[in-house]
JSON list of C-alpha atoms in Angstrom, two decimals:
[
{"chain": "H", "resi": 1, "resn": "ASP", "atom": "CA", "xyz": [1.35, -20.19, -3.17]},
{"chain": "H", "resi": 2, "resn": "ALA", "atom": "CA", "xyz": [1.90, -19.05, 0.41]},
{"chain": "H", "resi": 3, "resn": "GLY", "atom": "CA", "xyz": [1.90, -15.39, -0.52]},
{"chain": "H", "resi": 4, "resn": "VAL", "atom": "CA", "xyz": [4.35, -12.86, 0.83]},
{"chain": "H", "resi": 5, "resn": "ILE", "atom": "CA", "xyz": [5.83, -14.03, 4.11]},
{"chain": "H", "resi": 6, "resn": "GLN", "atom": "CA", "xyz": [7.04, -11.67, 6.80]},
{"chain": "H", "resi": 7, "resn": "SER", "atom": "CA", "xyz": [8.73, -12.33, 10.11]},
{"chain": "H", "resi": 8, "resn": "PRO", "atom": "CA", "xyz": [8.41, -11.66, 12.89]},
{"chain": "H", "resi": 9, "resn": "ARG", "atom": "CA", "xyz": [4.72, -10.77, 13.06]},
{"chain": "H", "resi": 10, "resn": "HIS", "atom": "CA", "xyz": [5.22, -8.80, 16.25]},
{"chain": "H", "resi": 11, "resn": "GLU", "atom": "CA", "xyz": [8.36, -7.26, 17.69]},
{"chain": "H", "resi": 12, "resn": "VAL", "atom": "CA", "xyz": [8.73, -5.40, 20.96]},
{"chain": "H", "resi": 13, "resn": "THR", "atom": "CA", "xyz": [12.12, -3.92, 21.67]},
{"chain": "H", "resi": 14, "resn": "GLU", "atom": "CA", "xyz": [13.76, -1.22, 23.69]},
{"chain": "H", "resi": 15, "resn": "MET", "atom": "CA", "xyz": [15.07, 2.02, 22.35]},
{"chain": "H", "resi": 16, "resn": "GLY", "atom": "CA", "xyz": [18.59, 1.69, 21.02]},
{"chain": "H", "resi": 17, "resn": "GLN", "atom": "CA", "xyz": [18.28, -1.96, 20.05]},
{"chain": "H", "resi": 18, "resn": "GLU", "atom": "CA", "xyz": [18.77, -3.26, 16.53]},
{"chain": "H", "resi": 19, "resn": "VAL", "atom": "CA", "xyz": [15.68, -4.55, 14.77]},
{"chain": "H", "resi": 20, "resn": "THR", "atom": "CA", "xyz": [15.66, -6.76, 11.67]},
{"chain": "H", "resi": 21, "resn": "LEU", "atom": "CA", "xyz": [12.50, -7.42, 9.71]},
{"chain": "H", "resi": 22, "resn": "ARG", "atom": "CA", "xyz": [12.41, -10.16, 7.11]},
{"chain": "H", "resi": 23, "resn": "CYS", "atom": "CA", "xyz": [10.44, -10.75, 3.94]},
{"chain": "H", "resi": 24, "resn": "LYS", "atom": "CA", "xyz": [10.07, -13.54, 1.44]},
{"chain": "H", "resi": 25, "resn": "PRO", "atom": "CA", "xyz": [8.31, -12.38, -1.74]},
{"chain": "H", "resi": 26, "resn": "ILE", "atom": "CA", "xyz": [6.04, -14.50, -3.90]},
{"chain": "H", "resi": 27, "resn": "SER", "atom": "CA", "xyz": [8.11, -16.82, -6.06]},
{"chain": "H", "resi": 28, "resn": "GLY", "atom": "CA", "xyz": [8.64, -15.37, -9.52]},
{"chain": "H", "resi": 29, "resn": "HIS", "atom": "CA", "xyz": [7.94, -11.78, -8.53]},
{"chain": "H", "resi": 30, "resn": "ASN", "atom": "CA", "xyz": [10.63, -9.34, -9.62]},
{"chain": "H", "resi": 31, "resn": "SER", "atom": "CA", "xyz": [9.77, -6.33, -7.51]},
{"chain": "H", "resi": 32, "resn": "LEU", "atom": "CA", "xyz": [9.75, -5.92, -3.74]},
{"chain": "H", "resi": 33, "resn": "PHE", "atom": "CA", "xyz": [8.55, -3.01, -1.65]},
{"chain": "H", "resi": 34, "resn": "TRP", "atom": "CA", "xyz": [8.88, -2.02, 2.01]},
{"chain": "H", "resi": 35, "resn": "TYR", "atom": "CA", "xyz": [6.14, 0.19, 3.49]},
{"chain": "H", "resi": 36, "resn": "ARG", "atom": "CA", "xyz": [5.55, 1.69, 6.91]},
{"chain": "H", "resi": 37, "resn": "GLN", "atom": "CA", "xyz": [2.03, 2.42, 8.16]},
{"chain": "H", "resi": 38, "resn": "THR", "atom": "CA", "xyz": [1.04, 4.67, 11.04]},
{"chain": "H", "resi": 39, "resn": "MET", "atom": "CA", "xyz": [-2.19, 6.45, 11.90]},
{"chain": "H", "resi": 40, "resn": "MET", "atom": "CA", "xyz": [-0.56, 9.84, 11.50]},
{"chain": "H", "resi": 41, "resn": "ARG", "atom": "CA", "xyz": [1.38, 9.31, 8.26]},
{"chain": "H", "resi": 42, "resn": "GLY", "atom": "CA", "xyz": [-0.64, 6.62, 6.54]},
{"chain": "H", "resi": 43, "resn": "LEU", "atom": "CA", "xyz": [1.07, 4.15, 4.20]},
{"chain": "H", "resi": 44, "resn": "GLU", "atom": "CA", "xyz": [4.58, 5.29, 3.30]},
{"chain": "H", "resi": 45, "resn": "LEU", "atom": "CA", "xyz": [6.88, 3.65, 0.75]},
{"chain": "H", "resi": 46, "resn": "LEU", "atom": "CA", "xyz": [10.33, 3.28, 2.27]},
{"chain": "H", "resi": 47, "resn": "ILE", "atom": "CA", "xyz": [12.28, 1.54, -0.48]},
{"chain": "H", "resi": 48, "resn": "TYR", "atom": "CA", "xyz": [11.72, -0.76, -3.42]},
{"chain": "H", "resi": 49, "resn": "PHE", "atom": "CA", "xyz": [13.79, -3.20, -5.41]},
{"chain": "H", "resi": 50, "resn": "ASN", "atom": "CA", "xyz": [13.54, -4.47, -8.98]},
{"chain": "H", "resi": 51, "resn": "ASN", "atom": "CA", "xyz": [15.43, -7.65, -9.81]},
{"chain": "H", "resi": 52, "resn": "ASN", "atom": "CA", "xyz": [17.17, -7.40, -6.42]},
{"chain": "H", "resi": 53, "resn": "VAL", "atom": "CA", "xyz": [18.52, -3.91, -7.15]},
{"chain": "H", "resi": 54, "resn": "PRO", "atom": "CA", "xyz": [17.39, -0.97, -4.99]},
{"chain": "H", "resi": 55, "resn": "ILE", "atom": "CA", "xyz": [15.62, 1.50, -7.26]},
{"chain": "H", "resi": 56, "resn": "ASP", "atom": "CA", "xyz": [14.40, 4.23, -4.93]},
{"chain": "H", "resi": 57, "resn": "ASP", "atom": "CA", "xyz": [15.22, 4.62, -1.26]},
{"chain": "H", "resi": 58, "resn": "SER", "atom": "CA", "xyz": [14.07, 8.22, -0.96]},
{"chain": "H", "resi": 59, "resn": "GLY", "atom": "CA", "xyz": [11.43, 7.16, 1.53]},
{"chain": "H", "resi": 60, "resn": "MET", "atom": "CA", "xyz": [13.90, 5.77, 4.04]},
{"chain": "H", "resi": 61, "resn": "PRO", "atom": "CA", "xyz": [13.57, 8.18, 6.95]},
{"chain": "H", "resi": 62, "resn": "GLU", "atom": "CA", "xyz": [17.23, 8.39, 7.92]},
{"chain": "H", "resi": 63, "resn": "ASP", "atom": "CA", "xyz": [20.51, 6.55, 8.07]},
{"chain": "H", "resi": 64, "resn": "ARG", "atom": "CA", "xyz": [19.26, 4.36, 10.89]},
{"chain": "H", "resi": 65, "resn": "PHE", "atom": "CA", "xyz": [17.24, 2.46, 8.30]},
{"chain": "H", "resi": 66, "resn": "SER", "atom": "CA", "xyz": [18.80, 0.10, 5.78]},
{"chain": "H", "resi": 67, "resn": "ALA", "atom": "CA", "xyz": [17.43, -2.58, 3.47]},
{"chain": "H", "resi": 68, "resn": "LYS", "atom": "CA", "xyz": [18.99, -5.38, 1.50]},
{"chain": "H", "resi": 69, "resn": "MET", "atom": "CA", "xyz": [17.87, -7.95, -1.02]},
{"chain": "H", "resi": 70, "resn": "PRO", "atom": "CA", "xyz": [20.67, -10.48, -1.40]},
{"chain": "H", "resi": 71, "resn": "ASN", "atom": "CA", "xyz": [18.62, -12.73, -3.67]},
{"chain": "H", "resi": 72, "resn": "ALA", "atom": "CA", "xyz": [15.23, -12.99, -5.33]},
{"chain": "H", "resi": 73, "resn": "SER", "atom": "CA", "xyz": [13.61, -14.76, -2.40]},
{"chain": "H", "resi": 74, "resn": "PHE", "atom": "CA", "xyz": [14.71, -12.73, 0.62]},
{"chain": "H", "resi": 75, "resn": "SER", "atom": "CA", "xyz": [14.89, -9.16, 1.84]},
{"chain": "H", "resi": 76, "resn": "THR", "atom": "CA", "xyz": [15.60, -7.48, 5.17]},
{"chain": "H", "resi": 77, "resn": "LEU", "atom": "CA", "xyz": [14.82, -4.10, 6.64]},
{"chain": "H", "resi": 78, "resn": "LYS", "atom": "CA", "xyz": [17.08, -3.12, 9.51]},
{"chain": "H", "resi": 79, "resn": "ILE", "atom": "CA", "xyz": [16.72, -0.32, 12.02]},
{"chain": "H", "resi": 80, "resn": "GLN", "atom": "CA", "xyz": [19.76, 0.50, 14.11]},
{"chain": "H", "resi": 81, "resn": "PRO", "atom": "CA", "xyz": [19.42, 2.03, 16.61]},
{"chain": "H", "resi": 82, "resn": "SER", "atom": "CA", "xyz": [15.66, 1.89, 17.02]},
{"chain": "H", "resi": 83, "resn": "GLU", "atom": "CA", "xyz": [13.65, 4.76, 18.49]},
{"chain": "H", "resi": 84, "resn": "PRO", "atom": "CA", "xyz": [10.08, 4.97, 19.87]},
{"chain": "H", "resi": 85, "resn": "ARG", "atom": "CA", "xyz": [8.96, 6.95, 16.79]},
{"chain": "H", "resi": 86, "resn": "ASP", "atom": "CA", "xyz": [9.80, 3.93, 14.65]},
{"chain": "H", "resi": 87, "resn": "SER", "atom": "CA", "xyz": [6.82, 2.11, 16.17]},
{"chain": "H", "resi": 88, "resn": "ALA", "atom": "CA", "xyz": [4.54, 1.18, 13.27]},
{"chain": "H", "resi": 89, "resn": "VAL", "atom": "CA", "xyz": [3.34, -1.69, 11.12]},
{"chain": "H", "resi": 90, "resn": "TYR", "atom": "CA", "xyz": [5.89, -2.53, 8.44]},
{"chain": "H", "resi": 91, "resn": "PHE", "atom": "CA", "xyz": [4.57, -4.19, 5.31]},
{"chain": "H", "resi": 92, "resn": "CYS", "atom": "CA", "xyz": [6.50, -5.94, 2.60]},
{"chain": "H", "resi": 93, "resn": "ALA", "atom": "CA", "xyz": [4.88, -6.33, -0.82]},
{"chain": "H", "resi": 94, "resn": "SER", "atom": "CA", "xyz": [5.89, -7.93, -4.08]},
{"chain": "H", "resi": 95, "resn": "SER", "atom": "CA", "xyz": [4.76, -7.72, -7.69]},
{"chain": "H", "resi": 96, "resn": "LEU", "atom": "CA", "xyz": [5.52, -9.38, -11.01]},
{"chain": "H", "resi": 97, "resn": "GLY", "atom": "CA", "xyz": [6.77, -6.15, -12.49]},
{"chain": "H", "resi": 98, "resn": "LEU", "atom": "CA", "xyz": [6.42, -2.39, -12.44]},
{"chain": "H", "resi": 99, "resn": "PRO", "atom": "CA", "xyz": [3.74, -1.22, -12.24]},
{"chain": "H", "resi": 100, "resn": "ASP", "atom": "CA", "xyz": [1.62, -4.19, -11.38]},
{"chain": "H", "resi": 101, "resn": "THR", "atom": "CA", "xyz": [-0.60, -5.55, -8.65]},
{"chain": "H", "resi": 102, "resn": "GLN", "atom": "CA", "xyz": [1.24, -5.50, -5.36]},
{"chain": "H", "resi": 103, "resn": "TYR", "atom": "CA", "xyz": [0.63, -8.36, -2.96]},
{"chain": "H", "resi": 104, "resn": "PHE", "atom": "CA", "xyz": [1.16, -7.39, 0.63]},
{"chain": "H", "resi": 105, "resn": "GLY", "atom": "CA", "xyz": [2.47, -9.56, 3.41]},
{"chain": "H", "resi": 106, "resn": "PRO", "atom": "CA", "xyz": [0.71, -9.73, 6.80]},
{"chain": "H", "resi": 107, "resn": "GLY", "atom": "CA", "xyz": [2.97, -7.04, 8.24]},
{"chain": "H", "resi": 108, "resn": "THR", "atom": "CA", "xyz": [5.24, -6.77, 11.25]},
{"chain": "H", "resi": 109, "resn": "ARG", "atom": "CA", "xyz": [3.94, -4.72, 14.16]},
{"chain": "H", "resi": 110, "resn": "LEU", "atom": "CA", "xyz": [6.96, -3.04, 15.72]},
{"chain": "H", "resi": 111, "resn": "THR", "atom": "CA", "xyz": [6.82, -1.45, 19.14]},
{"chain": "H", "resi": 112, "resn": "VAL", "atom": "CA", "xyz": [9.88, 0.39, 20.42]},
{"chain": "H", "resi": 113, "resn": "LEU", "atom": "CA", "xyz": [9.71, 1.20, 24.12]},
{"chain": "U", "resi": 1, "resn": "GLY", "atom": "CA", "xyz": [6.74, 13.59, -8.23]},
{"chain": "U", "resi": 2, "resn": "GLU", "atom": "CA", "xyz": [3.22, 12.24, -8.21]},
{"chain": "U", "resi": 3, "resn": "ASN", "atom": "CA", "xyz": [0.77, 13.45, -5.55]},
{"chain": "U", "resi": 4, "resn": "VAL", "atom": "CA", "xyz": [-2.43, 11.51, -4.88]},
{"chain": "U", "resi": 5, "resn": "GLU", "atom": "CA", "xyz": [-5.22, 12.93, -2.75]},
{"chain": "U", "resi": 6, "resn": "GLN", "atom": "CA", "xyz": [-8.41, 11.27, -1.54]},
{"chain": "U", "resi": 7, "resn": "HIS", "atom": "CA", "xyz": [-11.68, 12.93, -0.62]},
{"chain": "U", "resi": 8, "resn": "PRO", "atom": "CA", "xyz": [-13.40, 12.71, 1.78]},
{"chain": "U", "resi": 9, "resn": "SER", "atom": "CA", "xyz": [-11.26, 11.21, 4.56]},
{"chain": "U", "resi": 10, "resn": "THR", "atom": "CA", "xyz": [-14.24, 9.40, 6.06]},
{"chain": "U", "resi": 11, "resn": "LEU", "atom": "CA", "xyz": [-17.52, 8.29, 4.59]},
{"chain": "U", "resi": 12, "resn": "SER", "atom": "CA", "xyz": [-20.54, 6.74, 6.27]},
{"chain": "U", "resi": 13, "resn": "VAL", "atom": "CA", "xyz": [-23.41, 5.19, 4.32]},
{"chain": "U", "resi": 14, "resn": "GLN", "atom": "CA", "xyz": [-26.49, 3.13, 5.11]},
{"chain": "U", "resi": 15, "resn": "GLU", "atom": "CA", "xyz": [-26.39, -0.53, 4.17]},
{"chain": "U", "resi": 16, "resn": "GLY", "atom": "CA", "xyz": [-27.75, -0.97, 0.69]},
{"chain": "U", "resi": 17, "resn": "ASP", "atom": "CA", "xyz": [-26.85, 2.54, -0.44]},
{"chain": "U", "resi": 18, "resn": "SER", "atom": "CA", "xyz": [-24.06, 3.35, -2.88]},
{"chain": "U", "resi": 19, "resn": "ALA", "atom": "CA", "xyz": [-20.68, 4.80, -1.93]},
{"chain": "U", "resi": 20, "resn": "VAL", "atom": "CA", "xyz": [-18.39, 6.88, -4.11]},
{"chain": "U", "resi": 21, "resn": "ILE", "atom": "CA", "xyz": [-14.78, 7.58, -3.17]},
{"chain": "U", "resi": 22, "resn": "LYS", "atom": "CA", "xyz": [-12.79, 10.06, -5.23]},
{"chain": "U", "resi": 23, "resn": "CYS", "atom": "CA", "xyz": [-9.08, 10.48, -5.86]},
{"chain": "U", "resi": 24, "resn": "THR", "atom": "CA", "xyz": [-7.11, 13.13, -7.70]},
{"chain": "U", "resi": 25, "resn": "TYR", "atom": "CA", "xyz": [-3.59, 12.83, -9.03]},
{"chain": "U", "resi": 26, "resn": "SER", "atom": "CA", "xyz": [-1.09, 15.40, -10.21]},
{"chain": "U", "resi": 27, "resn": "ASP", "atom": "CA", "xyz": [1.09, 13.74, -12.86]},
{"chain": "U", "resi": 28, "resn": "SER", "atom": "CA", "xyz": [-0.63, 13.62, -16.24]},
{"chain": "U", "resi": 29, "resn": "ALA", "atom": "CA", "xyz": [1.76, 10.83, -17.29]},
{"chain": "U", "resi": 30, "resn": "SER", "atom": "CA", "xyz": [0.26, 8.41, -14.75]},
{"chain": "U", "resi": 31, "resn": "ASN", "atom": "CA", "xyz": [-1.59, 5.59, -16.45]},
{"chain": "U", "resi": 32, "resn": "TYR", "atom": "CA", "xyz": [-2.17, 2.86, -13.86]},
{"chain": "U", "resi": 33, "resn": "PHE", "atom": "CA", "xyz": [-4.70, 3.35, -11.05]},
{"chain": "U", "resi": 34, "resn": "PRO", "atom": "CA", "xyz": [-5.36, 0.58, -8.51]},
{"chain": "U", "resi": 35, "resn": "TRP", "atom": "CA", "xyz": [-7.64, 0.56, -5.48]},
{"chain": "U", "resi": 36, "resn": "TYR", "atom": "CA", "xyz": [-6.74, -1.33, -2.32]},
{"chain": "U", "resi": 37, "resn": "LYS", "atom": "CA", "xyz": [-8.99, -2.30, 0.59]},
{"chain": "U", "resi": 38, "resn": "GLN", "atom": "CA", "xyz": [-7.63, -2.71, 4.09]},
{"chain": "U", "resi": 39, "resn": "GLU", "atom": "CA", "xyz": [-9.80, -4.20, 6.79]},
{"chain": "U", "resi": 40, "resn": "LEU", "atom": "CA", "xyz": [-8.97, -3.46, 10.40]},
{"chain": "U", "resi": 41, "resn": "GLY", "atom": "CA", "xyz": [-5.79, -5.23, 11.46]},
{"chain": "U", "resi": 42, "resn": "LYS", "atom": "CA", "xyz": [-5.21, -6.78, 8.05]},
{"chain": "U", "resi": 43, "resn": "ARG", "atom": "CA", "xyz": [-3.08, -6.14, 5.01]},
{"chain": "U", "resi": 44, "resn": "PRO", "atom": "CA", "xyz": [-4.08, -3.98, 2.01]},
{"chain": "U", "resi": 45, "resn": "GLN", "atom": "CA", "xyz": [-5.50, -6.03, -0.85]},
{"chain": "U", "resi": 46, "resn": "LEU", "atom": "CA", "xyz": [-6.18, -5.04, -4.43]},
{"chain": "U", "resi": 47, "resn": "ILE", "atom": "CA", "xyz": [-9.88, -4.89, -5.25]},
{"chain": "U", "resi": 48, "resn": "ILE", "atom": "CA", "xyz": [-9.85, -3.34, -8.71]},
{"chain": "U", "resi": 49, "resn": "ASP", "atom": "CA", "xyz": [-7.54, -1.42, -11.01]},
{"chain": "U", "resi": 50, "resn": "ILE", "atom": "CA", "xyz": [-7.79, 0.54, -14.25]},
{"chain": "U", "resi": 51, "resn": "ARG", "atom": "CA", "xyz": [-5.35, 1.60, -16.92]},
{"chain": "U", "resi": 52, "resn": "SER", "atom": "CA", "xyz": [-5.58, 4.82, -18.85]},
{"chain": "U", "resi": 53, "resn": "ASN", "atom": "CA", "xyz": [-6.73, 3.23, -22.08]},
{"chain": "U", "resi": 54, "resn": "VAL", "atom": "CA", "xyz": [-10.19, 2.62, -20.59]},
{"chain": "U", "resi": 55, "resn": "GLY", "atom": "CA", "xyz": [-12.62, 4.97, -18.88]},
{"chain": "U", "resi": 56, "resn": "GLU", "atom": "CA", "xyz": [-14.51, 2.50, -16.71]},
{"chain": "U", "resi": 57, "resn": "LYS", "atom": "CA", "xyz": [-14.13, -0.99, -15.31]},
{"chain": "U", "resi": 58, "resn": "LYS", "atom": "CA", "xyz": [-16.62, -3.07, -13.35]},
{"chain": "U", "resi": 59, "resn": "ASP", "atom": "CA", "xyz": [-16.41, -6.13, -11.15]},
{"chain": "U", "resi": 60, "resn": "GLN", "atom": "CA", "xyz": [-19.72, -7.14, -9.60]},
{"chain": "U", "resi": 61, "resn": "ARG", "atom": "CA", "xyz": [-20.67, -4.41, -7.09]},
{"chain": "U", "resi": 62, "resn": "ILE", "atom": "CA", "xyz": [-17.47, -2.45, -7.62]},
{"chain": "U", "resi": 63, "resn": "ALA", "atom": "CA", "xyz": [-16.58, -0.09, -10.45]},
{"chain": "U", "resi": 64, "resn": "VAL", "atom": "CA", "xyz": [-13.85, 2.41, -11.12]},
{"chain": "U", "resi": 65, "resn": "THR", "atom": "CA", "xyz": [-14.10, 5.40, -13.45]},
{"chain": "U", "resi": 66, "resn": "LEU", "atom": "CA", "xyz": [-11.23, 7.48, -14.79]},
{"chain": "U", "resi": 67, "resn": "ASN", "atom": "CA", "xyz": [-11.23, 11.04, -16.08]},
{"chain": "U", "resi": 68, "resn": "LYS", "atom": "CA", "xyz": [-7.76, 11.74, -17.45]},
{"chain": "U", "resi": 69, "resn": "THR", "atom": "CA", "xyz": [-8.61, 15.28, -18.50]},
{"chain": "U", "resi": 70, "resn": "ALA", "atom": "CA", "xyz": [-9.57, 16.23, -14.96]},
{"chain": "U", "resi": 71, "resn": "LYS", "atom": "CA", "xyz": [-6.96, 13.89, -13.47]},
{"chain": "U", "resi": 72, "resn": "HIS", "atom": "CA", "xyz": [-9.32, 12.10, -11.13]},
{"chain": "U", "resi": 73, "resn": "PHE", "atom": "CA", "xyz": [-10.67, 8.61, -10.68]},
{"chain": "U", "resi": 74, "resn": "SER", "atom": "CA", "xyz": [-13.41, 7.24, -8.48]},
{"chain": "U", "resi": 75, "resn": "LEU", "atom": "CA", "xyz": [-14.39, 3.99, -6.78]},
{"chain": "U", "resi": 76, "resn": "HIS", "atom": "CA", "xyz": [-18.08, 3.14, -6.86]},
{"chain": "U", "resi": 77, "resn": "ILE", "atom": "CA", "xyz": [-19.56, 0.51, -4.55]},
{"chain": "U", "resi": 78, "resn": "THR", "atom": "CA", "xyz": [-23.22, -0.37, -5.03]},
{"chain": "U", "resi": 79, "resn": "GLU", "atom": "CA", "xyz": [-25.52, -2.16, -2.60]},
{"chain": "U", "resi": 80, "resn": "THR", "atom": "CA", "xyz": [-23.08, -1.66, 0.23]},
{"chain": "U", "resi": 81, "resn": "GLN", "atom": "CA", "xyz": [-22.81, -4.29, 2.95]},
{"chain": "U", "resi": 82, "resn": "PRO", "atom": "CA", "xyz": [-21.30, -4.14, 6.45]},
{"chain": "U", "resi": 83, "resn": "GLU", "atom": "CA", "xyz": [-18.31, -6.15, 5.24]},
{"chain": "U", "resi": 84, "resn": "ASP", "atom": "CA", "xyz": [-17.46, -3.27, 2.89]},
{"chain": "U", "resi": 85, "resn": "SER", "atom": "CA", "xyz": [-16.46, -1.27, 5.96]},
{"chain": "U", "resi": 86, "resn": "ALA", "atom": "CA", "xyz": [-12.71, -0.72, 5.65]},
{"chain": "U", "resi": 87, "resn": "VAL", "atom": "CA", "xyz": [-10.03, 1.77, 4.66]},
{"chain": "U", "resi": 88, "resn": "TYR", "atom": "CA", "xyz": [-9.77, 2.24, 0.90]},
{"chain": "U", "resi": 89, "resn": "PHE", "atom": "CA", "xyz": [-6.53, 3.43, -0.70]},
{"chain": "U", "resi": 90, "resn": "CYS", "atom": "CA", "xyz": [-6.19, 4.72, -4.22]},
{"chain": "U", "resi": 91, "resn": "ALA", "atom": "CA", "xyz": [-2.84, 4.85, -5.98]},
{"chain": "U", "resi": 92, "resn": "ALA", "atom": "CA", "xyz": [-1.33, 6.05, -9.23]},
{"chain": "U", "resi": 93, "resn": "SER", "atom": "CA", "xyz": [1.69, 5.06, -11.24]},
{"chain": "U", "resi": 94, "resn": "ILE", "atom": "CA", "xyz": [3.48, 5.74, -14.48]},
{"chain": "U", "resi": 95, "resn": "SER", "atom": "CA", "xyz": [3.93, 2.71, -16.64]},
{"chain": "U", "resi": 96, "resn": "GLY", "atom": "CA", "xyz": [7.46, 1.69, -17.43]},
{"chain": "U", "resi": 97, "resn": "ALA", "atom": "CA", "xyz": [10.61, 0.35, -15.90]},
{"chain": "U", "resi": 98, "resn": "ASN", "atom": "CA", "xyz": [11.30, 1.21, -12.28]},
{"chain": "U", "resi": 99, "resn": "SER", "atom": "CA", "xyz": [8.02, 3.02, -11.70]},
{"chain": "U", "resi": 100, "resn": "LYS", "atom": "CA", "xyz": [6.35, 2.95, -8.27]},
{"chain": "U", "resi": 101, "resn": "LEU", "atom": "CA", "xyz": [2.86, 3.36, -6.87]},
{"chain": "U", "resi": 102, "resn": "THR", "atom": "CA", "xyz": [2.03, 6.57, -5.04]},
{"chain": "U", "resi": 103, "resn": "PHE", "atom": "CA", "xyz": [-0.75, 5.95, -2.50]},
{"chain": "U", "resi": 104, "resn": "GLY", "atom": "CA", "xyz": [-3.34, 8.34, -1.18]},
{"chain": "U", "resi": 105, "resn": "LYS", "atom": "CA", "xyz": [-3.87, 8.70, 2.58]},
{"chain": "U", "resi": 106, "resn": "GLY", "atom": "CA", "xyz": [-6.87, 6.41, 2.61]},
{"chain": "U", "resi": 107, "resn": "ILE", "atom": "CA", "xyz": [-10.59, 6.83, 3.23]},
{"chain": "U", "resi": 108, "resn": "THR", "atom": "CA", "xyz": [-12.44, 5.08, 6.03]},
{"chain": "U", "resi": 109, "resn": "LEU", "atom": "CA", "xyz": [-15.78, 3.75, 4.82]},
{"chain": "U", "resi": 110, "resn": "SER", "atom": "CA", "xyz": [-18.35, 2.79, 7.42]},
{"chain": "U", "resi": 111, "resn": "VAL", "atom": "CA", "xyz": [-21.49, 0.95, 6.36]},
{"chain": "U", "resi": 112, "resn": "ARG", "atom": "CA", "xyz": [-24.27, 1.25, 8.94]},
{"chain": "U", "resi": 113, "resn": "PRO", "atom": "CA", "xyz": [-26.47, -1.84, 9.29]}
]
């Protein structure tokens, strides 16, 4: 299995631009998580899905952030408009169920200038 | 909601010595406790986990102990090696549908050669 796949691995954009991060979970996993990691705030859970349904989005910082999971093999996290304080590493993770071992993707390093 | 705290925030040990990292949690209903290791620039990876029906679990040089009465659990690493240097995250979760992991802030372990 290829594991959790994220794209792009690095993204540099200018303030105000739209950013879309993509994730493909491990085949057969029912749960998908989006995290943000910074030195100051550590690892923060933004939103998670179970069977493609958003369960808890209380970690989404504001309306500029949105996430979708149109099917079991694909999810997106969108930031519009982006701001410099959104600069972070964004991880996607998946698991067989809840709670269970979460397998993290390699992350997307986002830099907003 | 659940609150997970880790102590200390940094730990330095001599190669070959043992390291103990402690976590406390707030929700007495939590019953799943994983530990993740994150090496510099890489993704978090599960190294060991424990469920509330056992008090201790071992895997080679790593062990986790759980004290449900005191609501704390600890990671024990024996015969530490330089490659054990990393950030270690503990987490806690309630078993059941739609539950999520709550992560601690992480502890940076440095193993001095």
